[in-house]
mmCIF file of C-alpha atoms and ligand atoms in Angstrom:
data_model
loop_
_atom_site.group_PDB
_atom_site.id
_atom_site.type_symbol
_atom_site.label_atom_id
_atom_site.label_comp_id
_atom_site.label_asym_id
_atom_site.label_seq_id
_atom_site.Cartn_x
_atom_site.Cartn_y
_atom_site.Cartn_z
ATOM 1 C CA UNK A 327 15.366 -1.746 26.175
ATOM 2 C CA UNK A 328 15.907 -1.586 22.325
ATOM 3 C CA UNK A 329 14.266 1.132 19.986
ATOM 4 C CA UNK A 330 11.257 -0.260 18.457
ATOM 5 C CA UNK A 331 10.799 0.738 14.811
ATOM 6 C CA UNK A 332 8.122 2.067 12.753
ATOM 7 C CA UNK A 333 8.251 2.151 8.634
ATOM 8 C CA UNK A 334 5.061 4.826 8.127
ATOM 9 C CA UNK A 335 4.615 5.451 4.217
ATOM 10 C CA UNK A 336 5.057 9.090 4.113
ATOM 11 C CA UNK A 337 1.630 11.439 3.130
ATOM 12 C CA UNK A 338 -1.956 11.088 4.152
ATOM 13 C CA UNK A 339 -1.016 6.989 5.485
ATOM 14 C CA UNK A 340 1.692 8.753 8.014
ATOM 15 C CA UNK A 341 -0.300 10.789 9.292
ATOM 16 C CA UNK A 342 -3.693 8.736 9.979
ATOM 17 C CA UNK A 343 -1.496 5.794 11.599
ATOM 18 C CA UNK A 344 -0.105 8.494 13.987
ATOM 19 C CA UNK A 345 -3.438 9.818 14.998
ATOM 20 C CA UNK A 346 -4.575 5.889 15.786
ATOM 21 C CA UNK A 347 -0.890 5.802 18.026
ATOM 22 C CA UNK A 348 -2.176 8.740 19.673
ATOM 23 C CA UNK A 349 -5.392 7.134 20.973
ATOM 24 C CA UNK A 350 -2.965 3.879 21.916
ATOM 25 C CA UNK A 351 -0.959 6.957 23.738
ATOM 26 C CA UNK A 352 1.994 6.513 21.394
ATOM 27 C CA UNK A 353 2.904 10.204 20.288
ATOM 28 C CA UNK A 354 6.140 12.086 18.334
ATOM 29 C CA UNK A 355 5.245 15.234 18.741
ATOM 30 C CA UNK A 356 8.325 16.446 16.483
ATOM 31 C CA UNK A 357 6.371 14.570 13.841
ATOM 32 C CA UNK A 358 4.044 17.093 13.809
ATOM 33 C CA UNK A 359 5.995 20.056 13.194
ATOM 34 C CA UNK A 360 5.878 19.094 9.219
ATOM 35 C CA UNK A 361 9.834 19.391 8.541
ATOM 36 C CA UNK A 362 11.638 17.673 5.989
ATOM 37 C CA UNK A 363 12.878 15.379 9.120
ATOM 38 C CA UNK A 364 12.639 11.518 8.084
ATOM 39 C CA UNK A 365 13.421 9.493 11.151
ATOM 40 C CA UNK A 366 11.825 10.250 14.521
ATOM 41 C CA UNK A 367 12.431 9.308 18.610
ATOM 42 C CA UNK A 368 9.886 8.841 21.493
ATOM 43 C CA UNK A 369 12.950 8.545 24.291
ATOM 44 C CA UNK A 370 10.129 7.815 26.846
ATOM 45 C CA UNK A 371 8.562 5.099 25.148
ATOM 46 C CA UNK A 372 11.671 3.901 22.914
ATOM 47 C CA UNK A 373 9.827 4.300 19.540
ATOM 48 C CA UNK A 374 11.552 4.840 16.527
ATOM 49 C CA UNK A 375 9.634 6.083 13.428
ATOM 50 C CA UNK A 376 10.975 6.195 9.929
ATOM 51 C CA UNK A 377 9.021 8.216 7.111
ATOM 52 C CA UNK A 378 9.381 5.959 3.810
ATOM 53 C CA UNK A 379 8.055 6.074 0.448
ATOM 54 C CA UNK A 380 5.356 3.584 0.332
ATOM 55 C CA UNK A 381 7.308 1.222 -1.613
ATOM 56 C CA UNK A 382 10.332 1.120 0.141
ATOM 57 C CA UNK A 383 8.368 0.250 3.242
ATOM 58 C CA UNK A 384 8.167 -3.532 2.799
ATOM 59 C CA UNK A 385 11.984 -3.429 2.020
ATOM 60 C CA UNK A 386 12.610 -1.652 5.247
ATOM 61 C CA UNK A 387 10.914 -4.024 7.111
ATOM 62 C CA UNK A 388 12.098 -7.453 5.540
ATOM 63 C CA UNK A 389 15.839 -6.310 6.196
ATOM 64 C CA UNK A 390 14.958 -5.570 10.099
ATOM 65 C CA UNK A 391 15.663 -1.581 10.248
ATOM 66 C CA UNK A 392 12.198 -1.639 11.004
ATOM 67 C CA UNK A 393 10.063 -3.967 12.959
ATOM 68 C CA UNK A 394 6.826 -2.619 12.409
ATOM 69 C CA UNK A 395 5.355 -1.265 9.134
ATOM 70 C CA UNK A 396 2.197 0.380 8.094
ATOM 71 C CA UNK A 397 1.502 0.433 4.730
ATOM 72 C CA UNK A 398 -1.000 -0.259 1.606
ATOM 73 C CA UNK A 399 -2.284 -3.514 0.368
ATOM 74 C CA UNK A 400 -1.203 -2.279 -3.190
ATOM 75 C CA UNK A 401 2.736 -2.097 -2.349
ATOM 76 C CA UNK A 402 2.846 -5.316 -0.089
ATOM 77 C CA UNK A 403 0.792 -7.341 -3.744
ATOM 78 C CA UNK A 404 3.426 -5.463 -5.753
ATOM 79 C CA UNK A 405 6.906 -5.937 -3.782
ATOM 80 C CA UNK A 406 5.870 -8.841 -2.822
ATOM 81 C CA UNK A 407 8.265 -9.823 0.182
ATOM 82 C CA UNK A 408 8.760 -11.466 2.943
ATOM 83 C CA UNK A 409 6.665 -10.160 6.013
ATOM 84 C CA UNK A 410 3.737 -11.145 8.451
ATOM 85 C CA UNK A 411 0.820 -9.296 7.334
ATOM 86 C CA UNK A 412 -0.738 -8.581 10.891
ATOM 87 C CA UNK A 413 -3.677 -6.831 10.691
ATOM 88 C CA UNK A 414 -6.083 -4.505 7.896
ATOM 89 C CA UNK A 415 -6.528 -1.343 9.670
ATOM 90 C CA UNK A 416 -9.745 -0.662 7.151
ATOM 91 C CA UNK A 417 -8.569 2.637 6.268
ATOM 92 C CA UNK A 418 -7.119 4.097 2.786
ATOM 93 C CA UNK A 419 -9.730 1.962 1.302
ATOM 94 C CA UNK A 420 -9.360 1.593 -2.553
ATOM 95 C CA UNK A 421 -9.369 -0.907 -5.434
ATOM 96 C CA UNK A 422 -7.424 -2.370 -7.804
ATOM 97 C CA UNK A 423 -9.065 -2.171 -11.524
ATOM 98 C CA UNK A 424 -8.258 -2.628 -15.111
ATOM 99 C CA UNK A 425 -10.011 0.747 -17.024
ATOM 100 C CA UNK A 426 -10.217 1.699 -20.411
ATOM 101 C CA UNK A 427 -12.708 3.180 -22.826
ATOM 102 C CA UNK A 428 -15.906 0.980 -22.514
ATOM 103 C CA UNK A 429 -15.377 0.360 -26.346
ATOM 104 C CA UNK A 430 -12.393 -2.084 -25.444
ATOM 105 C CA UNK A 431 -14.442 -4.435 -23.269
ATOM 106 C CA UNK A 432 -14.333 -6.685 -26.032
ATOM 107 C CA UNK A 433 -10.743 -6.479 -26.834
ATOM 108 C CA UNK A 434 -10.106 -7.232 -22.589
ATOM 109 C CA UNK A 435 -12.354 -9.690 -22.917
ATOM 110 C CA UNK A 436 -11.092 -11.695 -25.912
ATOM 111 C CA UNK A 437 -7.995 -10.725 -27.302
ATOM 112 C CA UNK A 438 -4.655 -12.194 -26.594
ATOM 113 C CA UNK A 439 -2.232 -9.051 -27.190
ATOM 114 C CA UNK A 440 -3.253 -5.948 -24.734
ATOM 115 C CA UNK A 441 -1.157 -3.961 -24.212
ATOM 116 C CA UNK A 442 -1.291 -2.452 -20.196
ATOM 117 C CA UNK A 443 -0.341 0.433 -18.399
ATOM 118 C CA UNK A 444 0.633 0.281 -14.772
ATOM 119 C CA UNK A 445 2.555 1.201 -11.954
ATOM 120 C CA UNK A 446 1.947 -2.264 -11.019
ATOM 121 C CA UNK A 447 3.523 -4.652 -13.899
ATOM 122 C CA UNK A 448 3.637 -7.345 -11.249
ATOM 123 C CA UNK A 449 0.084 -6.724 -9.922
ATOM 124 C CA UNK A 450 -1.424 -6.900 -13.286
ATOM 125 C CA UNK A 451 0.533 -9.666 -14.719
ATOM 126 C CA UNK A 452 -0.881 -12.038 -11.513
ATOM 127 C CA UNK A 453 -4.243 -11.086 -12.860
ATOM 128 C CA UNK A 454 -3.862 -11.653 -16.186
ATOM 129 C CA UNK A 455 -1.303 -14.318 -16.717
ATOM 130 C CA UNK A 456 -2.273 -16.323 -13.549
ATOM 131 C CA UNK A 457 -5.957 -15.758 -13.008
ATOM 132 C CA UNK A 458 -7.514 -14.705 -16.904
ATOM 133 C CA UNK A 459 -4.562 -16.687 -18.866
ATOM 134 C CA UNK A 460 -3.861 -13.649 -21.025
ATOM 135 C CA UNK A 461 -1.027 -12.775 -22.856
ATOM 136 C CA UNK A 462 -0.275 -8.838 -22.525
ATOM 137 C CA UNK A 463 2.432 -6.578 -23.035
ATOM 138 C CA UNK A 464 2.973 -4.264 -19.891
ATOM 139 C CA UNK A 465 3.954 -0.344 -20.765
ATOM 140 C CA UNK A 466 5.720 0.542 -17.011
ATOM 141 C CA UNK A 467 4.370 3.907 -16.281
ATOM 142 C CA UNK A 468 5.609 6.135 -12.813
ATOM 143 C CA UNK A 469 2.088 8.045 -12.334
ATOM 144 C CA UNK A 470 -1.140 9.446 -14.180
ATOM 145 C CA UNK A 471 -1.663 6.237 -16.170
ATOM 146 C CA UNK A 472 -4.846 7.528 -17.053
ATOM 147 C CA UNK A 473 -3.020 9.458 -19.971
ATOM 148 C CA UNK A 474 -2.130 5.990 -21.757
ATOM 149 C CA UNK A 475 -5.285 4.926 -22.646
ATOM 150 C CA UNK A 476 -6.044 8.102 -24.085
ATOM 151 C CA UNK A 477 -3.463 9.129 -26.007
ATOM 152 C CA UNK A 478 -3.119 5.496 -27.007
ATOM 153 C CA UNK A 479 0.039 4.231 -25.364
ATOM 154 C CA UNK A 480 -2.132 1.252 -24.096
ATOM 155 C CA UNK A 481 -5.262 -0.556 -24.749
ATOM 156 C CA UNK A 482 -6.250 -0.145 -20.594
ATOM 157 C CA UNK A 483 -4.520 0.602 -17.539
ATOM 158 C CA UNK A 484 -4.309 -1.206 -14.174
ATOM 159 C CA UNK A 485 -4.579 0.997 -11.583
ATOM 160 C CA UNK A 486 -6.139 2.237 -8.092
ATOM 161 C CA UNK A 487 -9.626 3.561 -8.050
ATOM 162 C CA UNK A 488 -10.840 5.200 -4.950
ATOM 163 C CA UNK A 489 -13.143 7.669 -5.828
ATOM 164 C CA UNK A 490 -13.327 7.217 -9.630
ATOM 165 C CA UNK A 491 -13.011 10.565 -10.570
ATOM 166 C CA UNK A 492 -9.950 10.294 -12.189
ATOM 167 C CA UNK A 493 -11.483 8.191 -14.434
ATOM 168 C CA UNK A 494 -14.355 9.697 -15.011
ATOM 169 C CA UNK A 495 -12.841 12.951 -15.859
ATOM 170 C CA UNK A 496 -10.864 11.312 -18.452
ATOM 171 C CA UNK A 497 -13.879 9.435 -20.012
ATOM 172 C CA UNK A 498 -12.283 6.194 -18.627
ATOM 173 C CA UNK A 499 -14.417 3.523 -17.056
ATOM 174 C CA UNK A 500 -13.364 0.311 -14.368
ATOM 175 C CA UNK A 501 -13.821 -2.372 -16.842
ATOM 176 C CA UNK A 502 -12.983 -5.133 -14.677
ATOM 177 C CA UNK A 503 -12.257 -5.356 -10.844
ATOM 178 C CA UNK A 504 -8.827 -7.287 -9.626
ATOM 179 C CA UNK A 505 -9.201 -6.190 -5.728
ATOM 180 C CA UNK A 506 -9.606 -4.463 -2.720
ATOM 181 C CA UNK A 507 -7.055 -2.380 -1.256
ATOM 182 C CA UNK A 508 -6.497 -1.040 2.549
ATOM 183 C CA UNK A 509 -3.779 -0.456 4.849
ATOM 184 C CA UNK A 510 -1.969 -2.989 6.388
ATOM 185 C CA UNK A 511 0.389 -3.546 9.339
ATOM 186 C CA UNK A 512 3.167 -5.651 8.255
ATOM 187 C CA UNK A 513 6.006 -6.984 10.865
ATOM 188 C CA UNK A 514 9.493 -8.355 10.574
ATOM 189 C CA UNK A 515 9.771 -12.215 11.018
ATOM 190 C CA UNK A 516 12.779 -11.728 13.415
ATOM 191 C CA UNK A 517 10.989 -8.988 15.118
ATOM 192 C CA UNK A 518 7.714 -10.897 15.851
ATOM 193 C CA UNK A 519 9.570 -13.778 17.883
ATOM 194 C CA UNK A 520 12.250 -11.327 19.493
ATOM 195 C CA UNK A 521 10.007 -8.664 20.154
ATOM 196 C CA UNK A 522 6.890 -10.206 20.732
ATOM 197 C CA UNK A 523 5.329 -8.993 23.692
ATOM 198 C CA UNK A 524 5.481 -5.161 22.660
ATOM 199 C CA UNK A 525 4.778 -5.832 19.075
ATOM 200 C CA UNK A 526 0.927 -7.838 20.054
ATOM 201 C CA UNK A 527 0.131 -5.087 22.517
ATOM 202 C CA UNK A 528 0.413 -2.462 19.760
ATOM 203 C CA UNK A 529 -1.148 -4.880 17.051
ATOM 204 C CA UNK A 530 -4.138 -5.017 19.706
ATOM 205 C CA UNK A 531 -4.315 -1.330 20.573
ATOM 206 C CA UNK A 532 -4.355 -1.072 16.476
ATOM 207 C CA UNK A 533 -6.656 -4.147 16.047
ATOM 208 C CA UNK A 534 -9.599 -2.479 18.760
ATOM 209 C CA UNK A 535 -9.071 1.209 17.014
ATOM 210 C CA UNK A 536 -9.686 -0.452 13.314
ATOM 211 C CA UNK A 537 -12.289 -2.767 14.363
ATOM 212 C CA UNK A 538 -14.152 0.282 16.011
ATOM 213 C CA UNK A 539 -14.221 1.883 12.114
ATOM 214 C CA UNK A 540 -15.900 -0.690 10.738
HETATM 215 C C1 PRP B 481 -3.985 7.513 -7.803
HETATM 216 C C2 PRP B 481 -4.325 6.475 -8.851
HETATM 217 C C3 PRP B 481 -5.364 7.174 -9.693
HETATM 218 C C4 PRP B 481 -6.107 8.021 -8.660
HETATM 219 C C5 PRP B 481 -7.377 7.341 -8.247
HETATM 220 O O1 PRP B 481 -3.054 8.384 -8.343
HETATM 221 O O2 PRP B 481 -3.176 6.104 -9.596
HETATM 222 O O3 PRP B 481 -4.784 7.975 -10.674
HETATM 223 O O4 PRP B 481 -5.239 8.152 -7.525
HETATM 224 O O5 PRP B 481 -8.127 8.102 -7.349
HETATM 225 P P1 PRP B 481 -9.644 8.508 -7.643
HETATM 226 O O6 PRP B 481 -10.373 7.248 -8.067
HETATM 227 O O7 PRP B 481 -10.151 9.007 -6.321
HETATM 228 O O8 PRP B 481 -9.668 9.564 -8.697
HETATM 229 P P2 PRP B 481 -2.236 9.419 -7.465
HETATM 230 O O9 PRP B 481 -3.115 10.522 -7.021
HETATM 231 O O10 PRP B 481 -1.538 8.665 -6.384
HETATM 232 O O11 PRP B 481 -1.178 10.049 -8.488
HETATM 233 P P3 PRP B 481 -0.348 9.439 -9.684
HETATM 234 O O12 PRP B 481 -1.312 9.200 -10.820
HETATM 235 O O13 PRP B 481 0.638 10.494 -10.028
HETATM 236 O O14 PRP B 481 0.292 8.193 -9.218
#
């Protein structure tokens, strides 16, 4: 039998999908032991697991060196490949929102010339090219966009709100929503006909667990 693979975006995402496997009786116990260790082996079971960074897990999984991936609505919108999107295990639930100071609600609503910081230039040029038909100018930022805004890099920032704290903190506000955000369970388009049979069991061993969350 051939090594089935698992793409797992390293952090809090990892570690959640392996407590769901657990319930399904999947297990790496080696995965536990927190080392700097990136690719994992169930012998027994013929699991592989790879620990990616969350954006490199869609790429992973389009070229086949993994099957299976497990990953956040955020990365699949902003990579934007090739992969069946199986299933919405209803966890690492966020948003998508453009934020700013309230003060430039008027400028996001009217103006043609924004300028936007993201980690997401292709996430917020859908929403505003293809859905509000706005011309902006996008300022690519690598983390803590909430500083842009603020120290006046950009006009707003499009970013991921979970709790809103960060905002708030900041005296930043969600001035418009773009859209929800959970993890997902992508799978390879090769895999999914060659591998079919083991890949639905696990999809429905996944599918029961999320449902049971809601
Ligand atoms: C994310 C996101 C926001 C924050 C939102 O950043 O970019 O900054 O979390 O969460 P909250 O609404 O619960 O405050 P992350 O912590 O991933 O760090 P980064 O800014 O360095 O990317």
């Amino acid at each position: 039998m051939e090594y089935l693979t698992f793409a797992l975006a390293k952090g809090r995402l990892a570690d959640k999908t392996m407590e769901l496997l657990e319930q399904m009786g999947i297990t790496c116990d080696e995965m536990k032991e927190n080392s700097r260790k990136l690719i994992f082996t169930n012998e027994e079971l013929k699991l592989k697991f790879f620990l990616a960074k969350a954006s490199d897990v869609p790429t992973y999984v389009e070229s086949g060196t993994a099957d299976i991936g497990i990953v956040g609505k955020d990365t699949l919108l902003e990579e934007g490949r090739n992969l069946y999107e199986v299933l919405d295990l209803k966890m690492g639930k966020c948003r998508f929102a453009v934020a700013g100071y309230k003060e430039i609600q008027d400028k996001l609503d009217n103006s043609m010339d924004l300028v936007v910081a993201t980690k997401y230039p292709n996430i917020a040029k859908e929403y505003f090219y293809q859905k509000k038909h706005q011309t902006i100018e996008i300022v690519k930022l690598h983390g803590s966009v909430e500083l842009a805004p603020i120290v006046g890099l950009s006009d707003v920032i499009v970013d991921i709100v979970e709790t809103g704290s960060t905002l708030k903190a900041n005296g930043l506000e969600v001035l418009a929503d773009i859209c929800p955000v959970s993890a997902r369970v992508v799978v390879n388009r090769v895999s999914m006909k060659l591998e079919h049979k083991r890949i639905a069991e696990i999809i429905e061993g996944l599918k029961k667990l999320a449902g049971e969350k809601q």
